[in-house]
Amino acid sequence: MQFMLLFSRQGKLRLQKWYVPLSDTQKKKISREVIQIVLARKPKMCSFLEWRDLKIVYKRYASLYFCCAVEDQENELITLEIIHRYVELLDKYFGSVCELDIIFNFEKAYYILDEFILGGEAQETSKKNVLKAIEQADMLQEEAETPRSVLEEIGLT
Amino acid sequence: EEAEKRANMPAVSKGDGMRGLAVFISDIRNCKSKEAEIKRINKELANIRSKFKGDKALDGYSKKKYVCKLLFIFLLGHDIDFGHMEAVNLLSSNKYTEKQIGYLFISVLVNSNSELIRLINNAIKNDLSSRNPTFMCLALHCIANVGSREMAEAFAGEIPRILVAGDTMDSVKQSAALCLLRLYKTSPDLVLMGEWTSRVVHLLNDQHMGVVTAAISLITCLSQKNPDEFKTCVSLAVSRLSRIVSSASTDLQDYTYYFVPAPWLSCKLLRLLQCYPPPEDGAVKGRLVECLETILNKAQEPPKSKKVQHSNAKNAILFEAISLIIHYDSEPNLLVRACNQLGQFLQHRETNLRYLALESMCTLASSEFSHEAVKTHIETVINALKTERDVSVRQRAADLLYAMCDRSNAKQIVAEMLSYLETADYSIREEMVLKVAILAEKYAVDYSWYVDTILNLIRIAGDYVSEEVWYRVIQIVINRDDVQGYAAKTVFEALQAPACHENMVKVGGYILGEFGNLIAGDPRSSPLVQFNLLHSKFHLCSVPTRALLLSAYIKFINLFPETKSTIQEVLRSDSQIRNSDVELQQRAVEYLKLSSIASTDVLATVLEEMPPFPERESSILAKLKKKKGPGAVSVNELEEGKREGGELNGGGERGGDSSSTPSPSADLLGLRAGPPVTAAAPSAGSLLVDVFSEAVKQPSPTAFLRLFVCKNNGVLFENQLLQIGIKSEYRQNLGRMYLFYGNKTSVQFVTFTTTVTCPGELQSHILHIHTWNSLEPLIEGGAQVQQVINIECLTDFSDAPLLNIKFRYGGALQNLTLKLPVTINKFFQPTEMASHDFFQRWKQLSLPQQEAQKIFKANHAMDTEVLKAKLLGLGMALLENVDPNPENFVCAGVIQTKAQQVGSLLRLEPNAQAQMYRLTVRSSKDTVSKRLCELLAEQF
């Protein structure tokens, strides 16, 4: 996989993961282009399209589009299920995930993705194992954190 | 207002919940305008900056929170130019979440040439050696996410060890495998599996499915590059696949996905097998065929779940299995079964499956075993072209029709594609037009059908008919006299339409100008009627078309003397002879003059019918090849189609005398202006070729060029008429080249001229060339003349200068263009250096763009002495006892140009077993590395 983008129906980018080296300008240009193409597609159209020398595989879940760009020889259907498994992981972690969860906890969305996919390839496809890794990390932080005052929390100190 | 803000936040905030971050994100979301957002962000940036600069040391939590805010701002699309140092500090925190945020920031924001890379690498090194699996995974994720060359240099040696060590945790192994994969993709030269190869391959046997899933991606990538070293993976992959395919749906527990056992791993195993030919071992092959059959059988079983995830996962494996079957292309039974399965999918209610079935069938169509089976689905595919609502699916259907087309169904398919064109989406029209044109040409049995098809194309989609397409129809009509009368009649009729496309006017003008006489007997298409018809379109056309029409008019004067006065009057009118366009004005003036002063004989000679075009690859085909898309796969079959169907250009009947009437001036359209090199070589020889033998194979001029990379003297070119020898010497940035032209015939060459040109950039500032003595314009039979050329290299260059030679032999003009063998390596000064110096310099040239690398198959025997001789001929110093591996060769040299000196180092690693070389060149200038690598890769 070369990159994964999550964006809203309004075209706002919610998560971007790049597995090939590109400059910031290139990333912005590509995101804009891909978002525009995908948003222009009607429901019921097929989930795959050719774009440059890559294939775009996308699926919409509620208000969010999940979109992967894979190399020409990649398997489209299994990529579609990569997307689904990621949605399942987010869903399980956040408890029926919505767009706001991903906005406010974007760092978690990245961590979960890193456990699932690394360097553009599936690292661990077992839902249990991925969530176990994330939960272990959450445990580590709870042990480490000390309670803070409310004022401090909202950034007023 | 505060309440509203809160309502915008999610109820549950998992983990540590940085409140300040949530408030900030909420603020941003509440901004009503872009300006407000920018204002809020600037305020925050100022705040963070002051915190980072403040006297009070920040605690880990605050640092983490601010770094996370910066990351959020960056991900919104704003630039961030500070905070990197604070993020790096977080890496060495012993609190997990702080470390985690630090790594995330670096993964997203740090580019490879950052000065911080050393600090980052240090922190990673600490975490890798911490033996804490969670920390190790974080560090590995960071390397995999950044994947820079610096990281490869620092860790490519260590990670394989972690990957295969017996005591490494499974999760760490998984990360290590994919981390290594990413490093291999960026810096293949730094990731050397060597002794680890066998243990890495055996990860396919690992008990932990997650480890296998991660490792197989690495193994597949390495196998693609070094198939021999990894070939033991084939039998391991087959047995793993066999175990999965035959397992019950619950056996694999959490690796079962919607009742499908390990779909990701299955797909990857099938993909890995596609890196290899079918297994040679009978037992392994038997087992694999069994797996493939089971997968095909399962497709017929009722689904275990109604969920789309179930069918997607199952079909993902099926499609991958079909890809493997197509890749092997050796099991007719499986190929036909695959085709039938895809046939079922063609009518499936899921758009995705229909799309994939069309796509996959496209490759099946090119297999001799399944081509016929694919053809049985023609009606379904045509129906898809007509009724699919999604343009990308229709595109696939068009591709498949193109791929399944052969002589038996060409008329039907071309007709369907033509009628689809009338409503086709604009985005795919041009490609459709090209495909129709190619099919019509490839499978034309009677050429009237071909002419009709192309004229229909122009009528239906004139805007999308490129020059290549209408040039081609003219070439073919000119080369085949059996279709000329029909073509003239048809274009004449097509031009009757009140509104016809400009491309139709062009084709019409050209064809009537050549062959209007063939229909002039009919009073309904008498010369004057033809002329008036053409001229009625004139004022609506663009300048190039008008120019073409003017040429058609002068041809009319020759064909039909009775039109002369009418046409002269047209040419004489102010709108022509005083036209503001120079080209039009010139043509009008010259044609008018020509028609008034030339005798009929002269006119007839100058305006003679076009001679046949030399046989060459269809330019349409070349154009389609340039376009991407799976439909383009089978285009090279055109040549085969031609061989079956007889010579399309009529080359067999008339091609032989093509150069006896060279009259280049008669080609008013410039259709003959092909690439000079290829066009010139055959025409120079063809006079004699016909006498002596059918075809004396001539290496292309570029092939001659290749011979001179490592040597300075030899024969540059030779055909039946002429031999050109060359001797050259180089010192510093200067060179002198002696050219010897030998007349091999007994007849003199007259008006012998040569010109040396430097195309493009080469001319102005790269290479400075002047010819020293001018040649006599006459070379007697059997004689040789000499020419000297001085060369100065101003700065580095890639192209070669061109040498054009023109002369007349027995009245026929010979025109020849060759590349002069001046390559950048000619200006090398060898540099001797010791091992230590070499490696120090090698390291200094470590920017990715300074290096060029090629891995290529040996074209000649891998003889050490020959290799040495070639490397010495290259001009660099061949350094002994430098590379630890005595099989390898290393060289050093400095290229002398007027502008600068470019130091270059080279390393050539032969692999005798695989008959491959790896060539690495590093230079202080990136263009030089690239060019040297290209030049040398053709030498061994």
Tab-separated table of N, CA and C in Angstrom, chain B residues 879-932:
chain	number	residue	atom	x	y	z
B	879	LEU	N	40.736	-0.390	-9.008
B	879	LEU	CA	41.452	-0.469	-7.735
B	879	LEU	C	41.489	-1.905	-7.227
B	880	GLU	N	42.698	-2.404	-7.011
B	880	GLU	CA	42.857	-3.770	-6.510
B	880	GLU	C	42.867	-3.744	-4.978
B	881	ASN	N	42.502	-4.831	-4.384
B	881	ASN	CA	42.556	-5.012	-2.925
B	881	ASN	C	41.788	-3.942	-2.156
B	882	VAL	N	40.741	-3.456	-2.706
B	882	VAL	CA	39.935	-2.476	-1.978
B	882	VAL	C	38.687	-3.130	-1.442
B	883	ASP	N	37.942	-3.790	-2.323
B	883	ASP	CA	36.708	-4.416	-1.885
B	883	ASP	C	37.042	-5.690	-1.107
B	884	PRO	N	36.427	-5.862	0.069
B	884	PRO	CA	36.689	-7.084	0.851
B	884	PRO	C	36.338	-8.353	0.063
B	885	ASN	N	35.380	-8.241	-0.826
B	885	ASN	CA	35.033	-9.396	-1.646
B	885	ASN	C	35.848	-9.367	-2.931
B	886	PRO	N	36.760	-10.333	-3.126
B	886	PRO	CA	37.656	-10.277	-4.297
B	886	PRO	C	36.913	-10.434	-5.631
B	887	GLU	N	35.682	-10.917	-5.581
B	887	GLU	CA	34.906	-11.048	-6.819
B	887	GLU	C	34.468	-9.679	-7.357
B	888	ASN	N	34.387	-8.724	-6.469
B	888	ASN	CA	33.850	-7.409	-6.860
B	888	ASN	C	34.926	-6.524	-7.485
B	889	PHE	N	34.483	-5.555	-8.242
B	889	PHE	CA	35.404	-4.595	-8.839
B	889	PHE	C	35.047	-3.196	-8.331
B	890	VAL	N	36.066	-2.427	-7.982
B	890	VAL	CA	35.789	-1.032	-7.661
B	890	VAL	C	36.710	-0.138	-8.489
B	891	CYS	N	36.203	1.016	-8.867
B	891	CYS	CA	36.965	1.935	-9.702
B	891	CYS	C	36.791	3.356	-9.181
B	892	ALA	N	37.754	4.206	-9.504
B	892	ALA	CA	37.648	5.607	-9.120
B	892	ALA	C	38.178	6.484	-10.242
B	893	GLY	N	37.576	7.642	-10.402
B	893	GLY	CA	38.056	8.548	-11.426
B	893	GLY	C	37.424	9.929	-11.273
B	894	VAL	N	37.983	10.886	-11.997
B	894	VAL	CA	37.431	12.238	-11.963
B	894	VAL	C	37.100	12.642	-13.390
B	895	ILE	N	35.888	13.095	-13.601
B	895	ILE	CA	35.508	13.554	-14.929
B	895	ILE	C	35.880	15.025	-15.055
B	896	GLN	N	36.603	15.330	-16.134
B	896	GLN	CA	37.085	16.694	-16.327
B	896	GLN	C	36.163	17.422	-17.290
B	897	THR	N	35.467	18.403	-16.784
B	897	THR	CA	34.722	19.263	-17.688
B	897	THR	C	35.259	20.668	-17.486
B	898	LYS	N	34.908	21.552	-18.425
B	898	LYS	CA	35.439	22.915	-18.291
B	898	LYS	C	34.894	23.575	-17.029
B	899	ALA	N	33.637	23.290	-16.738
B	899	ALA	CA	32.987	23.952	-15.619
B	899	ALA	C	33.431	23.396	-14.284
B	900	GLN	N	33.606	22.097	-14.196
B	900	GLN	CA	33.917	21.525	-12.896
B	900	GLN	C	34.513	20.132	-13.057
B	901	GLN	N	35.002	19.597	-11.935
B	901	GLN	CA	35.475	18.226	-11.933
B	901	GLN	C	34.478	17.404	-11.137
B	902	VAL	N	34.164	16.244	-11.662
B	902	VAL	CA	33.168	15.421	-10.987
B	902	VAL	C	33.813	14.105	-10.579
B	903	GLY	N	34.002	13.919	-9.283
B	903	GLY	CA	34.582	12.677	-8.780
B	903	GLY	C	33.550	11.561	-8.806
B	904	SER	N	33.973	10.378	-9.258
B	904	SER	CA	33.034	9.268	-9.348
B	904	SER	C	33.674	7.998	-8.815
B	905	LEU	N	32.856	7.228	-8.120
B	905	LEU	CA	33.292	5.925	-7.630
B	905	LEU	C	32.332	4.885	-8.164
B	906	LEU	N	32.864	3.707	-8.409
B	906	LEU	CA	32.031	2.683	-9.025
B	906	LEU	C	32.293	1.354	-8.343
B	907	ARG	N	31.234	0.576	-8.214
B	907	ARG	CA	31.389	-0.763	-7.655
B	907	ARG	C	30.536	-1.713	-8.481
B	908	LEU	N	31.175	-2.779	-8.944
B	908	LEU	CA	30.468	-3.761	-9.766
B	908	LEU	C	30.537	-5.100	-9.051
B	909	GLU	N	29.359	-5.640	-8.724
B	909	GLU	CA	29.321	-6.907	-7.997
B	909	GLU	C	28.719	-7.995	-8.883
B	910	PRO	N	29.557	-8.866	-9.419
B	910	PRO	CA	29.011	-9.954	-10.236
B	910	PRO	C	28.464	-11.062	-9.333
B	911	ASN	N	27.378	-11.666	-9.773
B	911	ASN	CA	26.857	-12.838	-9.083
B	911	ASN	C	26.815	-13.962	-10.116
B	912	ALA	N	27.868	-14.766	-10.108
B	912	ALA	CA	28.041	-15.749	-11.172
B	912	ALA	C	26.900	-16.763	-11.168
B	913	GLN	N	26.436	-17.094	-9.978
B	913	GLN	CA	25.396	-18.108	-9.885
B	913	GLN	C	24.110	-17.633	-10.562
B	914	ALA	N	23.759	-16.385	-10.262
B	914	ALA	CA	22.513	-15.867	-10.822
B	914	ALA	C	22.717	-15.247	-12.192
B	915	GLN	N	23.979	-15.148	-12.637
B	915	GLN	CA	24.291	-14.473	-13.903
B	915	GLN	C	23.751	-13.044	-13.897
B	916	MET	N	23.974	-12.387	-12.759
B	916	MET	CA	23.478	-11.012	-12.617
B	916	MET	C	24.625	-10.122	-12.141
B	917	TYR	N	24.454	-8.845	-12.389
B	917	TYR	CA	25.370	-7.878	-11.831
B	917	TYR	C	24.600	-6.868	-11.013
B	918	ARG	N	25.280	-6.357	-9.994
B	918	ARG	CA	24.755	-5.145	-9.376
B	918	ARG	C	25.804	-4.076	-9.568
B	919	LEU	N	25.387	-2.956	-10.137
B	919	LEU	CA	26.317	-1.871	-10.426
B	919	LEU	C	25.897	-0.659	-9.607
B	920	THR	N	26.836	-0.103	-8.855
B	920	THR	CA	26.528	1.086	-8.076
B	920	THR	C	27.526	2.176	-8.444
B	921	VAL	N	27.017	3.352	-8.761
B	921	VAL	CA	27.903	4.469	-9.076
B	921	VAL	C	27.559	5.621	-8.148
B	922	ARG	N	28.573	6.176	-7.553
B	922	ARG	CA	28.338	7.385	-6.755
B	922	ARG	C	29.210	8.504	-7.308
B	923	SER	N	28.600	9.672	-7.502
B	923	SER	CA	29.350	10.808	-8.026
B	923	SER	C	28.934	12.043	-7.276
B	924	SER	N	29.789	13.047	-7.340
B	924	SER	CA	29.415	14.287	-6.673
B	924	SER	C	28.287	14.976	-7.428
B	925	LYS	N	27.968	14.508	-8.620
B	925	LYS	CA	26.861	15.107	-9.357
B	925	LYS	C	25.874	14.010	-9.754
B	926	ASP	N	24.603	14.212	-9.414
B	926	ASP	CA	23.630	13.134	-9.584
B	926	ASP	C	23.445	12.721	-11.049
B	927	THR	N	23.473	13.709	-11.975
B	927	THR	CA	23.240	13.362	-13.376
B	927	THR	C	24.353	12.461	-13.902
B	928	VAL	N	25.546	12.660	-13.353
B	928	VAL	CA	26.684	11.855	-13.813
B	928	VAL	C	26.512	10.410	-13.360
B	929	SER	N	26.123	10.209	-12.100
B	929	SER	CA	25.914	8.840	-11.606
B	929	SER	C	24.917	8.131	-12.493
B	930	LYS	N	23.842	8.825	-12.776
B	930	LYS	CA	22.752	8.216	-13.511
B	930	LYS	C	23.221	7.821	-14.926
B	931	ARG	N	23.910	8.756	-15.563
B	931	ARG	CA	24.341	8.515	-16.931
B	931	ARG	C	25.355	7.379	-16.995
B	932	LEU	N	26.324	7.392	-16.076
B	932	LEU	CA	27.351	6.339	-16.088
B	932	LEU	C	26.702	4.975	-15.892
